[in-house]
XYZ file of C-alpha atoms in Angstrom:
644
model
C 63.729 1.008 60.165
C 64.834 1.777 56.855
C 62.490 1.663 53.864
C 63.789 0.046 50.180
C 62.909 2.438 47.023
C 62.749 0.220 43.855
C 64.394 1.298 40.811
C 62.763 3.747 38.294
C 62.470 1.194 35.701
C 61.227 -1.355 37.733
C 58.343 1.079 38.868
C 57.248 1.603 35.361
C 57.400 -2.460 34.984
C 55.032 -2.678 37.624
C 52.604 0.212 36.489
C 53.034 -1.285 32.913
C 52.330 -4.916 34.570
C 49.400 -3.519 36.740
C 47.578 -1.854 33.193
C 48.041 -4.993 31.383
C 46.353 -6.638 33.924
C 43.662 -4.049 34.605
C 43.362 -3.939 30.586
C 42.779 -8.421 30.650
C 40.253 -7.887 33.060
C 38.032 -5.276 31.771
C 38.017 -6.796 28.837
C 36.747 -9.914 30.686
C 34.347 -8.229 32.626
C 33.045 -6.717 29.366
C 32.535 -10.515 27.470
C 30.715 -11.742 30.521
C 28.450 -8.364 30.849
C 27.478 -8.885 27.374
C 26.814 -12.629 27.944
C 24.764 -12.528 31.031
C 22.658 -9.405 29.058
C 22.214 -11.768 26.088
C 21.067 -14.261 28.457
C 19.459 -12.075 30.137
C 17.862 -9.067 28.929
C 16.761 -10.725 25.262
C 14.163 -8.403 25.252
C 15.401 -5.045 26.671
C 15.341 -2.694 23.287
C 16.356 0.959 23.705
C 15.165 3.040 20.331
C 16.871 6.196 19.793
C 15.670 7.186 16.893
C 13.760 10.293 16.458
C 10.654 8.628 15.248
C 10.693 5.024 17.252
C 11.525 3.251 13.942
C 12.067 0.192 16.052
C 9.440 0.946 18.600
C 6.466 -1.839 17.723
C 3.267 -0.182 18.391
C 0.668 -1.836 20.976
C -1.389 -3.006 17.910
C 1.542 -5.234 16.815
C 2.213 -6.193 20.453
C -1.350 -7.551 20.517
C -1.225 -9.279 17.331
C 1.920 -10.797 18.355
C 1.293 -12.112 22.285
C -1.936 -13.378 21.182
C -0.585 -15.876 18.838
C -1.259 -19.371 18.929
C 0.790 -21.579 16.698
C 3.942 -20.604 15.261
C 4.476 -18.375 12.174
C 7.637 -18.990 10.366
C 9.510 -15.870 8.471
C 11.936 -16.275 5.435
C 13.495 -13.141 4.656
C 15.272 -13.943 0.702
C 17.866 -11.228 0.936
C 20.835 -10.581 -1.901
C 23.357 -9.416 -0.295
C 24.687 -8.198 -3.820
C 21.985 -6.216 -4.021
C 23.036 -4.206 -0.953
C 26.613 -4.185 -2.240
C 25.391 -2.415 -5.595
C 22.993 -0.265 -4.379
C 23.802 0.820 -0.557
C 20.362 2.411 -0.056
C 18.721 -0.733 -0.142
C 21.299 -2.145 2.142
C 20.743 0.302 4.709
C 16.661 -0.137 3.983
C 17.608 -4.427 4.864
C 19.324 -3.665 7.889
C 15.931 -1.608 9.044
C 13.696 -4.950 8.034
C 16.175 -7.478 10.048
C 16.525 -5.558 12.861
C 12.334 -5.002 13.025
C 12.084 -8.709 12.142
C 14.350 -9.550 15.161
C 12.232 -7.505 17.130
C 9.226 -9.109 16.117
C 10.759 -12.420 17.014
C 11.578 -10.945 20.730
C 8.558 -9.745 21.436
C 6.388 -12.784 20.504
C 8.321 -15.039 22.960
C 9.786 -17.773 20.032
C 5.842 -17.689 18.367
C 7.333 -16.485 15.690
C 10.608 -18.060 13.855
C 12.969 -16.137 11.428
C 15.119 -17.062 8.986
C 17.194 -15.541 6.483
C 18.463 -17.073 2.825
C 20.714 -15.588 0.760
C 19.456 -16.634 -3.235
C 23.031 -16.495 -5.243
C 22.266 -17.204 -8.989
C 21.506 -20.353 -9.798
C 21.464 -22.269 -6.353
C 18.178 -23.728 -5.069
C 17.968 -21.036 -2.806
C 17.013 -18.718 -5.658
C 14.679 -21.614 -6.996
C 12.666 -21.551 -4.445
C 12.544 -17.630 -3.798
C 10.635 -18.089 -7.717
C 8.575 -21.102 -6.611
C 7.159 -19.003 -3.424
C 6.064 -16.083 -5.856
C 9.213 -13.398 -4.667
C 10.120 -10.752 -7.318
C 13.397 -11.181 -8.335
C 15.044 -7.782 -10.081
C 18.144 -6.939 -12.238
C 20.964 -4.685 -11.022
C 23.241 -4.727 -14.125
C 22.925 -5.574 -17.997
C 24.697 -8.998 -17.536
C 20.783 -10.145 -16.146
C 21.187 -11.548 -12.797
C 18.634 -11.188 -10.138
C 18.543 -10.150 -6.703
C 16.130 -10.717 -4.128
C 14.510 -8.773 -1.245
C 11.787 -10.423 -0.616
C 9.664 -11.955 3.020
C 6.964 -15.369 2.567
C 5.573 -16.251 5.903
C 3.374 -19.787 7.128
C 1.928 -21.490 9.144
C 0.944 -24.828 10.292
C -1.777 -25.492 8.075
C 0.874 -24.329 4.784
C -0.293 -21.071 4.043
C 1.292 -18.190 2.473
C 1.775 -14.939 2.623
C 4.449 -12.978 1.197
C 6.062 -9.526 0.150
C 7.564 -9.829 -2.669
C 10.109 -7.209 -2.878
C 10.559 -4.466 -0.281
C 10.233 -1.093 -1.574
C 11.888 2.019 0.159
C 9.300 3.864 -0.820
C 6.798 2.073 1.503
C 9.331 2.047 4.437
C 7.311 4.210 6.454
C 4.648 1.109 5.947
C 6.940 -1.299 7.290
C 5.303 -2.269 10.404
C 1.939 -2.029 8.632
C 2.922 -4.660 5.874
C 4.675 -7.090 8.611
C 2.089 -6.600 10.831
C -0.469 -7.331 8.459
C 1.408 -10.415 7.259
C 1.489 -12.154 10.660
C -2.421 -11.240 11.274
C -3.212 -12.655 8.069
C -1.634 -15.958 8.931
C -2.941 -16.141 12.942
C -6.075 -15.507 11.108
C -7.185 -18.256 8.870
C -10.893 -17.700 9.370
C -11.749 -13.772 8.017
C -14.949 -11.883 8.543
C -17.398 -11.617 6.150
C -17.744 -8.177 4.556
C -20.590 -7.244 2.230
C -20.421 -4.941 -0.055
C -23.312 -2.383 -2.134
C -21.722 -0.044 -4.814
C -23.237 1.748 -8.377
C -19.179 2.375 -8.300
C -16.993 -0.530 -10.828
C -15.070 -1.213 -7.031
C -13.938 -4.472 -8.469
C -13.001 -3.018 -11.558
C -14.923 -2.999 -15.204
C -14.085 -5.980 -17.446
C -15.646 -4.025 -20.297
C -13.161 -1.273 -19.900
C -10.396 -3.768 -18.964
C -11.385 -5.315 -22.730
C -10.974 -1.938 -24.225
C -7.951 -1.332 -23.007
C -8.949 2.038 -21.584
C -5.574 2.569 -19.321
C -6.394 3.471 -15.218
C -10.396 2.539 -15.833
C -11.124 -0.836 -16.025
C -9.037 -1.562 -12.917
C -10.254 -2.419 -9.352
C -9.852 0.182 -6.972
C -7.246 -0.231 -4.439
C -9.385 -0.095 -1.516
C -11.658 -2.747 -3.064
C -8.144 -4.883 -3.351
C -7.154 -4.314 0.791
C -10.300 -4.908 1.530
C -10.270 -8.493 0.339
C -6.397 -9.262 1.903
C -8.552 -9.055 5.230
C -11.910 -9.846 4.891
C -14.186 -12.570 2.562
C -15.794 -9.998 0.666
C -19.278 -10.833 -0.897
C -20.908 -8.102 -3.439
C -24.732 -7.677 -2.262
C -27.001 -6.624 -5.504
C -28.403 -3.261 -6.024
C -31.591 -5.016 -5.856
C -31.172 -7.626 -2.952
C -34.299 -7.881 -0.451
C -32.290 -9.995 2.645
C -28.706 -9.260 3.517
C -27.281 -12.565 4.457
C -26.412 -13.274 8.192
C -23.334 -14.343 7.239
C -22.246 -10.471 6.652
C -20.895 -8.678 9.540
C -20.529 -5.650 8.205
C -21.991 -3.941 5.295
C -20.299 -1.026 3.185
C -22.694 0.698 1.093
C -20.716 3.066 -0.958
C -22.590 5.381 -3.337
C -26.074 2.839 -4.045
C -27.812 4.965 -6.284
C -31.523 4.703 -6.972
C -32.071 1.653 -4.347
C -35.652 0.466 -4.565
C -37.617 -0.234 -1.085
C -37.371 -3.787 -1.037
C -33.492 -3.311 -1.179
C -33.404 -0.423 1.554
C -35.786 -2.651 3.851
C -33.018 -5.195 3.671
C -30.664 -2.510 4.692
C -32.803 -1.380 7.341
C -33.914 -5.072 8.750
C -29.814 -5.606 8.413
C -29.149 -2.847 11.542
C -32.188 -3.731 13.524
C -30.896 -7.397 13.464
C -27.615 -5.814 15.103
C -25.533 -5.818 11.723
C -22.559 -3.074 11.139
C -23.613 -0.613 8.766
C -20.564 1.668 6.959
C -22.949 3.966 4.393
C -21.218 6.731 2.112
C -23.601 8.838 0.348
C -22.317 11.556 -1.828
C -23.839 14.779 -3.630
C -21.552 14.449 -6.443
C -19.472 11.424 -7.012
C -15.859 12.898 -8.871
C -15.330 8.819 -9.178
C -18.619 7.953 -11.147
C -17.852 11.133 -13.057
C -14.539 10.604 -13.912
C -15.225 6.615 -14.662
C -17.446 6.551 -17.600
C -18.804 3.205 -18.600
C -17.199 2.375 -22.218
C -18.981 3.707 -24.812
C -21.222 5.870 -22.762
C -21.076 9.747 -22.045
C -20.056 11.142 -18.812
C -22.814 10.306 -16.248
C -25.309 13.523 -15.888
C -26.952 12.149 -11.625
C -23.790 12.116 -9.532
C -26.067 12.381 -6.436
C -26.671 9.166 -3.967
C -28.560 9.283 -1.211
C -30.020 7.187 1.869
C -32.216 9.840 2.980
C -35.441 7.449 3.739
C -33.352 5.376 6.268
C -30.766 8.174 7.614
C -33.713 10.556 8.603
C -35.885 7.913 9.932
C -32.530 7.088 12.355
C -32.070 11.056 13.124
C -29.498 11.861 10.687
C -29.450 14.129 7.941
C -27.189 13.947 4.547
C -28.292 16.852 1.979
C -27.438 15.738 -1.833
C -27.979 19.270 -2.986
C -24.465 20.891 -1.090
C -21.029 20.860 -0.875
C -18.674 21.755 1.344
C -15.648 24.155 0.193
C -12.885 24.829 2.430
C -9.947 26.970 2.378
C -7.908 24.547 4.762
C -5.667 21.812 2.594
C -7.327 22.540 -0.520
C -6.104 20.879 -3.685
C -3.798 23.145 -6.200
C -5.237 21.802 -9.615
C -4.420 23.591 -13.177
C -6.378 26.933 -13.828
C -7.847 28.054 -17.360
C -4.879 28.177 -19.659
C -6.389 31.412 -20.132
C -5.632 33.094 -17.566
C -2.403 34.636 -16.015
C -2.031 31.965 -13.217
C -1.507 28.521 -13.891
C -2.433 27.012 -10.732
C -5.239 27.621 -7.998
C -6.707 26.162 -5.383
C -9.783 24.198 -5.505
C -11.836 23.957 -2.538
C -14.250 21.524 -3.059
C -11.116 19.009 -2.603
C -9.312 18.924 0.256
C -6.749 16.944 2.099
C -8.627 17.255 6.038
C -5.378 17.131 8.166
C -5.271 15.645 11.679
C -6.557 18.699 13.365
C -10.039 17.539 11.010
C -9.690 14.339 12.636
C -11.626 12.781 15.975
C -8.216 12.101 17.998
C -10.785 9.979 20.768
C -11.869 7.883 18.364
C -9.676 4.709 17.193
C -10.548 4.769 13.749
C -9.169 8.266 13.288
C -6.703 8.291 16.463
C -3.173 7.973 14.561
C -4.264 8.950 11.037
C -2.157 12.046 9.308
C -5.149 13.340 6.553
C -7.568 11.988 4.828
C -8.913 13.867 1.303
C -12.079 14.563 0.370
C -13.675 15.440 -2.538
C -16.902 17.721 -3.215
C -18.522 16.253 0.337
C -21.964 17.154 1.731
C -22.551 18.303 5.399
C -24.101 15.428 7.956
C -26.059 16.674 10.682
C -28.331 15.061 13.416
C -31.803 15.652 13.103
C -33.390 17.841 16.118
C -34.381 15.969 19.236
C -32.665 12.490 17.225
C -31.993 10.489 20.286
C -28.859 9.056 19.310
C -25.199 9.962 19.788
C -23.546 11.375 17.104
C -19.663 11.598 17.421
C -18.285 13.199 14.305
C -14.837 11.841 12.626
C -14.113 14.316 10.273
C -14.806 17.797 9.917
C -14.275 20.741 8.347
C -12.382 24.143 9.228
C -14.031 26.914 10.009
C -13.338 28.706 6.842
C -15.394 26.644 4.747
C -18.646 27.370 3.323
C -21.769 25.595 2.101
C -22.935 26.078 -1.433
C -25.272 24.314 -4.273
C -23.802 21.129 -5.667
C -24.371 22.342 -8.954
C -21.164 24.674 -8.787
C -18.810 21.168 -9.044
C -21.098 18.715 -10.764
C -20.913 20.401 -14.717
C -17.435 22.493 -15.896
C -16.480 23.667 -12.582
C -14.373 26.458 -12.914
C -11.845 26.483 -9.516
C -10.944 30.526 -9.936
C -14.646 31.286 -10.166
C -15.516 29.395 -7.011
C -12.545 30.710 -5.130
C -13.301 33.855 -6.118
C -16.862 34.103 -4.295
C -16.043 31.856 -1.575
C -16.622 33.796 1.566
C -15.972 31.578 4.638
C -18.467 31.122 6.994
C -16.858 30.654 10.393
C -18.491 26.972 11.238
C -17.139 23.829 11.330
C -19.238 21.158 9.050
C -19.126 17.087 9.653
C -18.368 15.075 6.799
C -18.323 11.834 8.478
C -19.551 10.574 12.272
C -20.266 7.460 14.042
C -23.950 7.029 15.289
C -24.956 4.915 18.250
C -28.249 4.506 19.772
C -31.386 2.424 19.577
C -32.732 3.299 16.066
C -36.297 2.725 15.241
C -37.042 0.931 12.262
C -37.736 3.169 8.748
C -40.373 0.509 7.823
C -43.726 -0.406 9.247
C -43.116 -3.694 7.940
C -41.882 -5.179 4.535
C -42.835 -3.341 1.325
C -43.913 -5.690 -1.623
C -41.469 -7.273 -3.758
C -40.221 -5.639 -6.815
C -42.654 -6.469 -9.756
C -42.078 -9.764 -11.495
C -40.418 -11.271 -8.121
C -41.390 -13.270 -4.855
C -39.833 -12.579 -1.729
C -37.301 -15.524 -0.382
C -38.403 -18.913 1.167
C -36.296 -17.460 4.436
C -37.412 -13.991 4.587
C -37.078 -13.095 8.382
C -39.713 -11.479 10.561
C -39.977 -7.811 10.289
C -38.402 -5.663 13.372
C -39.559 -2.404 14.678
C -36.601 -1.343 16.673
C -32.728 -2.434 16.525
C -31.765 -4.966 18.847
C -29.562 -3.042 21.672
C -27.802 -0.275 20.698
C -27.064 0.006 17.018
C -23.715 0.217 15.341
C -22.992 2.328 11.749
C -20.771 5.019 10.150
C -22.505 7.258 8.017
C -19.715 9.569 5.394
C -21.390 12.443 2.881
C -18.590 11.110 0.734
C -18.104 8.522 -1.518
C -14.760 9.798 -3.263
C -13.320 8.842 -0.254
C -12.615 5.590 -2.245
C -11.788 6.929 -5.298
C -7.674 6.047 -5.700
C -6.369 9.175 -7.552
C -7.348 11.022 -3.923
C -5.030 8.774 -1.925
C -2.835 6.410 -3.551
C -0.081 6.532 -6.330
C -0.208 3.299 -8.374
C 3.408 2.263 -10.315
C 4.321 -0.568 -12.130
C 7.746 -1.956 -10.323
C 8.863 -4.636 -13.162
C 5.259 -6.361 -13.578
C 4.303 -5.321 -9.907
C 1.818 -3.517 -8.874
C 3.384 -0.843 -6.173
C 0.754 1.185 -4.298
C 2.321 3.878 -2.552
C -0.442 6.216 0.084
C -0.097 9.715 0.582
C -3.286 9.925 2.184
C -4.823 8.144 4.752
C -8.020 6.997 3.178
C -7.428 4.011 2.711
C -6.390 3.215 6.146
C -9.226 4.847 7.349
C -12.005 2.428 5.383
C -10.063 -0.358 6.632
C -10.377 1.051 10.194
C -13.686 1.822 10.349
C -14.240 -2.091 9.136
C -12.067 -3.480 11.573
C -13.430 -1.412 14.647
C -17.342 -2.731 13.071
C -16.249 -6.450 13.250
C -14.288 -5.838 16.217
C -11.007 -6.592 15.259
C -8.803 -3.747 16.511
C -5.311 -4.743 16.603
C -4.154 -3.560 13.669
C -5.773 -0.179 13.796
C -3.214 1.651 15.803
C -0.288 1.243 13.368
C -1.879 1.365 9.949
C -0.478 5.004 9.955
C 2.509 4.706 11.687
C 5.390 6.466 9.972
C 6.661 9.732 8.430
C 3.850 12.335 7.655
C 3.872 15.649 5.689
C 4.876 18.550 7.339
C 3.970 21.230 4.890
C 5.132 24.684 5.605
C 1.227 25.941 6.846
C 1.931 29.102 7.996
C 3.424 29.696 4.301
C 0.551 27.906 3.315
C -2.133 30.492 4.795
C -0.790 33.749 3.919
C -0.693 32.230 -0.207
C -3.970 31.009 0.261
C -5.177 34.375 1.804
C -3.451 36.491 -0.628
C -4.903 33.915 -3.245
C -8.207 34.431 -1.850
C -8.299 38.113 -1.936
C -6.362 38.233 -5.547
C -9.366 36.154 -7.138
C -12.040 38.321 -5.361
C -10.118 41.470 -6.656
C -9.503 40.135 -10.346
C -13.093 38.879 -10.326
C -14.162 42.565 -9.156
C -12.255 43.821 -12.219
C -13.995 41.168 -14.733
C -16.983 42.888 -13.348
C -15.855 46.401 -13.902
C -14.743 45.389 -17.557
C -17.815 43.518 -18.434
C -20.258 46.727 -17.228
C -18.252 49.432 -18.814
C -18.306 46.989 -22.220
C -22.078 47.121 -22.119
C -22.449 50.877 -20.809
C -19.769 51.420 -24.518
C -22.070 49.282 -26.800
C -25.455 51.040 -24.706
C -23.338 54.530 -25.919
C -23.059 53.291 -29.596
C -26.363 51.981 -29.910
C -27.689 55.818 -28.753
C -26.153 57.050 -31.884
C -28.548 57.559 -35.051
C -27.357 56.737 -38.433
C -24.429 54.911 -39.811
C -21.804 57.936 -39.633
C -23.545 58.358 -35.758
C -22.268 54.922 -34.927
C -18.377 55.122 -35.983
C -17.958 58.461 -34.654
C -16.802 58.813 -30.841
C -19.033 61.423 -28.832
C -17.939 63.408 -25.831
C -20.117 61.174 -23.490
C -17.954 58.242 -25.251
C -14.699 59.617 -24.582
C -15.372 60.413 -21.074
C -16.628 56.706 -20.255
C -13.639 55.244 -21.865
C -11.657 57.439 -19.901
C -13.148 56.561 -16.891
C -13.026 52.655 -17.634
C -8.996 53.223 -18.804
C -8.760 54.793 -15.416
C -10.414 52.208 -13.168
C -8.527 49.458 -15.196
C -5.259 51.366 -14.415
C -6.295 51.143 -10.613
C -7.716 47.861 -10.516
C -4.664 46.569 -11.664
C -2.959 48.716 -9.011
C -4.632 46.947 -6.537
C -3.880 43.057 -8.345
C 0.437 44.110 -8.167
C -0.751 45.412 -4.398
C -1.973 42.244 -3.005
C 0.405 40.202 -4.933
C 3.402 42.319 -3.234
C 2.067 42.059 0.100
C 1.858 38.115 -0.565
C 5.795 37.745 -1.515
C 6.567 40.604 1.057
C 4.604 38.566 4.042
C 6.148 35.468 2.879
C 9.868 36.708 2.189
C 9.968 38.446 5.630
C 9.116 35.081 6.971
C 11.407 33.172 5.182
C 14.108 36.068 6.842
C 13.128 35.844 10.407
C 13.850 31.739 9.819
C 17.375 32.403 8.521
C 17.990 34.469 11.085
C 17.431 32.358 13.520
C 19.013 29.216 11.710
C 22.215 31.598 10.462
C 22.341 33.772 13.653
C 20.482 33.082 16.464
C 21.402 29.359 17.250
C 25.298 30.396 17.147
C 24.918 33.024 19.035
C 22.706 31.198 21.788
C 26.248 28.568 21.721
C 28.338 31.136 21.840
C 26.453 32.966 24.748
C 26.804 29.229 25.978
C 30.082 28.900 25.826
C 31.269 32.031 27.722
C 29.114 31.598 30.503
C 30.319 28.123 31.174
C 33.815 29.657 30.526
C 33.190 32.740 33.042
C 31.842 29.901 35.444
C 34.739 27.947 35.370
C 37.513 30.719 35.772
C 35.285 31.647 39.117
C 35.431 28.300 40.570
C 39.225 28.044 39.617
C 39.976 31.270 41.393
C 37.902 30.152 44.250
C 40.217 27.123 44.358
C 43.577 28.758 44.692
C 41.998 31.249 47.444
């Protein structure tokens, strides 16, 4: 039998034939593999990004399984606007894709569109109509548009009205919230108690005194989710329409108004209080026309001790951790130190069991008090922020008038325990009251006035913070004006926390696990301790030598003074000559000792900054290159086992 050999180039026909062919139908395969995922696997998301950009967190997965009716999304988006300025085109790709993801995950309960306003067309009408912020790109005055509205059924509204990148680590937050808001019609009902101008002073507003009259922002998030209803300094019933009630900083509260407070948690209310030993807010808010307030303090102490908690007004708590750089005495050499009565508490300050405080970066503080529970209180007390353990107690009085930072760093001497700022109590609390106290002079009590109780009913429910600046927005929020708008922009999480800490009291929790969500500050902390250590022991040393100056001053004018006569008193005696010599000396050595610890701070800190450039310069290449041979030497032995 004989066997026919084809031709050369009629075997490279067929092999060219056979790869077309192969080519046609992986390219089929691949259309139909795409189609039957699409139909599919609508919902399968991979995220690859370092910090699950596109991951939705479970909060917004409850929010958006549990709605009900539809919510309908516009997204207004110029697509000049992306053209002229790529960063924000790269920042609308990020919004679409998390939009489409919202749209996947809440099984069609949510509908997206997007519009494209081009000058001029009705598009861009109605962007205007719906209350979007339309923005310039060029001097020829045309607008683009980045902007979301959302409804509902019932025609309302929410909307962002342009997208800033600097919030883009809010994203989720601000959709999220959107959505809630709309799935949400009917909000609880949040009272709040303040001596603080939370909604703002119309008298300063009228003055035109710039950053004072204004509502803080807190006070302004607060009411996008809750009906918020101000309760007098002087009320005697809290209305049962109030689910929770924030008392922030109530100064001077008679009895018939802290009986309503008290009646308000035995009746099962939600009780947020924030008392403070010095109030950096009242102090740095003057009413117009009016000095700086002198009584800072607030306190609850009538109710909180009668409920087995303690709040001194008298202390403050200084810590070394995340304390504040603020400007130093122009007098003196350095410009900048750190002040520990404010500090930013970081998440190892935070209670990671609790949901309030779970997923928050740092919250700041400013001149808190200590909270303790009272001996044999039979409640539990679960704290939610503390303190490091190099912080220290000391008299209130230190921050309240002219505090001077580089004095107080210069005695602080860290005591090794961790204090509470702010905790959680639950228990059955026994009333502070043996019934109602009379009316304030001049007044009756109400037609409705319930019936007094003597213990809470069921285990009660309240937040107790030694803080009140917690509020205050220079500690936690940057405030620009974006072309008319007002942009808040956190770097702290205080404001998320307050919000929290109401949600979790009227039981609304979905949206507390991705308020934070996002990029956090990674500061450099083991940089960070050895300055603040050397810091620490370069203000006790230069405060050492103000001492040595100041007594060797008075032992020279004791000298003169000896002296008899008025040619006794210009002349310089031996005894003279030798003190000054001394005090020339010990200045001389002092001073010694200030280069010395400022040498060992740059030496500690540039032999760290070494041993990283090593590795980043050195070690990583030669770790690859180490790599690299051995998988070379590997390969040559498994080629040489081959051929034997």
């Amino acid at each position: 039998m004989s066997s026919t050999t084809l031709p050369a180039p009629a075997r490279r026909g067929k092999r060219g034939l056979t790869a077309a062919l192969a080519l046609v139908l992986a390219a089929v395969l691949a259309v139909g593999v795409n189609m039957l995922a699409d139909r599919l696997l609508r919902s399968a998301r991979l995220d690859l990004t370092q910090n699950s950009l596109y991951t939705l967190s479970d909060g917004t997965r409850q929010v958006l399984t549990g709605l009900q009716e539809p919510v309908t999304l516009r997204l207004f988006y110029s697509r000049r606007l992306g053209a002229t300025i790529p960063a924000y085109g790269a920042y609308a790709d990020r919004v679409r894709a998390m939009l489409d993801e919202y749209v996947a995950v809440s099984r069609g309960r949510v509908r997206l569109e997007i519009l494209d306003p081009e000058p001029f067309s009705e598009t861009e009408d109605r962007a205007q109509a719906l209350g979007l912020q339309g923005v310039p790109v060029d001097q020829s005055g045309e607008q683009v548009w980045f902007g979301l509205v959302g409804t509902n059924l019932l025609d309302d509204e929410r909307t962002i009205p342009f997208f800033q990148p600097d919030r883009e680590r809010f994203l989720e937050y601000d959709l999220t919230r959107l959505v809630w808001e709309l799935s949400n019609p009917r909000r609880p009902v949040l009272g709040v108690m303040s001596s603080l101008p939370l909604n703002g002073d119309p008298r300063a507003m009228m003055m035109r005194q710039p950053g004072v009259g204004q509502p803080y922002v807190i006070s302004t998030q607060l009411r996008q989710f809750y009906t918020v209803r101000d309760v007098p300094l002087d009320a005697q019933v809290i209305e049962p329409e109030v689910q929770v009630l924030l008392v922030a900083h109530a100064q001077n509260l008679p009895d018939a108004t802290l009986y309503a407070i008290d009646q308000f948690v035995m009746r099962g209310g939600r009780l947020i209080a924030m008392v403070d030993p010095h109030s950096e807010s009242q102090a740095n808010r003057p009413s117009p026309g009016q000095p700086p307030a002198r009584d800072t303090a607030s306190n609850l102490d009538r109710l909180l001790n009668a409920w087995g908690i303690e709040a001194p007004s008298d202390r403050v708590i200084l810590d070394q951790r995340g304390a504040w750089r603020v400007r130093a005495d122009p007098r003196e050499r350095v410009q900048a130190v750190d002040y520990l009565a404010w500090q930013n508490v970081p998440a190892a300050g935070l209670n990671r069991t609790e949901i309030a405080t779970a997923e928050l970066a740092q919250v700041t503080i400013a001149s808190a008090g200590e909270l303790r529970r009272r001996e044999g209180a039979a409640i539990e007390f679960i704290p939610l922020i503390t303190s490091s353990p190099a912080s220290q107690l000391v008299e209130a009085r230190l921050v309240r008038e002219q505090p001077n930072p580089s004095r107080i760093l210069a005695d602080f001497r860290p005591e090794g325990q961790t204090r509470v700022v702010a905790a959680r109590v639950r228990g059955v609390l026994a009333s502070a009251f043996d019934g109602p106290p009379p009316p304030p002079e001049g007044e009756a009590r109400p037609a409705d006035f319930p019936a007094h109780r003597a213990r809470s009913e069921g285990p009660a429910n309240l937040v107790v913070a030694n803080d009140a600046d917690i509020l205050e927005d220079r500690f936690w929020v940057r405030v620009q004006d974006f072309f008319g708008q007002q942009v808040t922009t956190p770097f702290s999480d205080n404001g998320a926390f307050v919000i929290n800490l109401a949600d979790t009291m009227a039981g609304g929790e979905a949206l507390v696990g991705l308020r934070s969500r996002g990029e956090s500050l990674r500061p450099f902390e083991v940089v960070e301790d050895l300055r603040r250590g050397a810091e620490v022991q370069f203000r006790q040393t230069e405060r050492a030598l103000q001492e040595r100056l100041e007594a060797t001053e008075r032992r020279l004018r004791e000298l003169r003074q000896g002296g008899q006569g008025q040619a006794a008193s210009t002349l310089i005696t031996p005894e003279q000559r030798a003190e000054i010599d001394r005090a020339r000396e010990e200045i001389r050595r002092t001073r010694g000792e200030l280069r010395q610890v400022q040498l060992e701070l740059r030496r500690d800190i540039e032999g760290l900054e070494t041993t990283l450039r090593l590795i980043n310069i050195a070690l990583v290449p030669t770790l690859l290159t180490l790599f690299a041979i051995g998988l070379g030497v590997v390969r040559a032995r498994r080629r040489a086992e081959a051929r034997a």
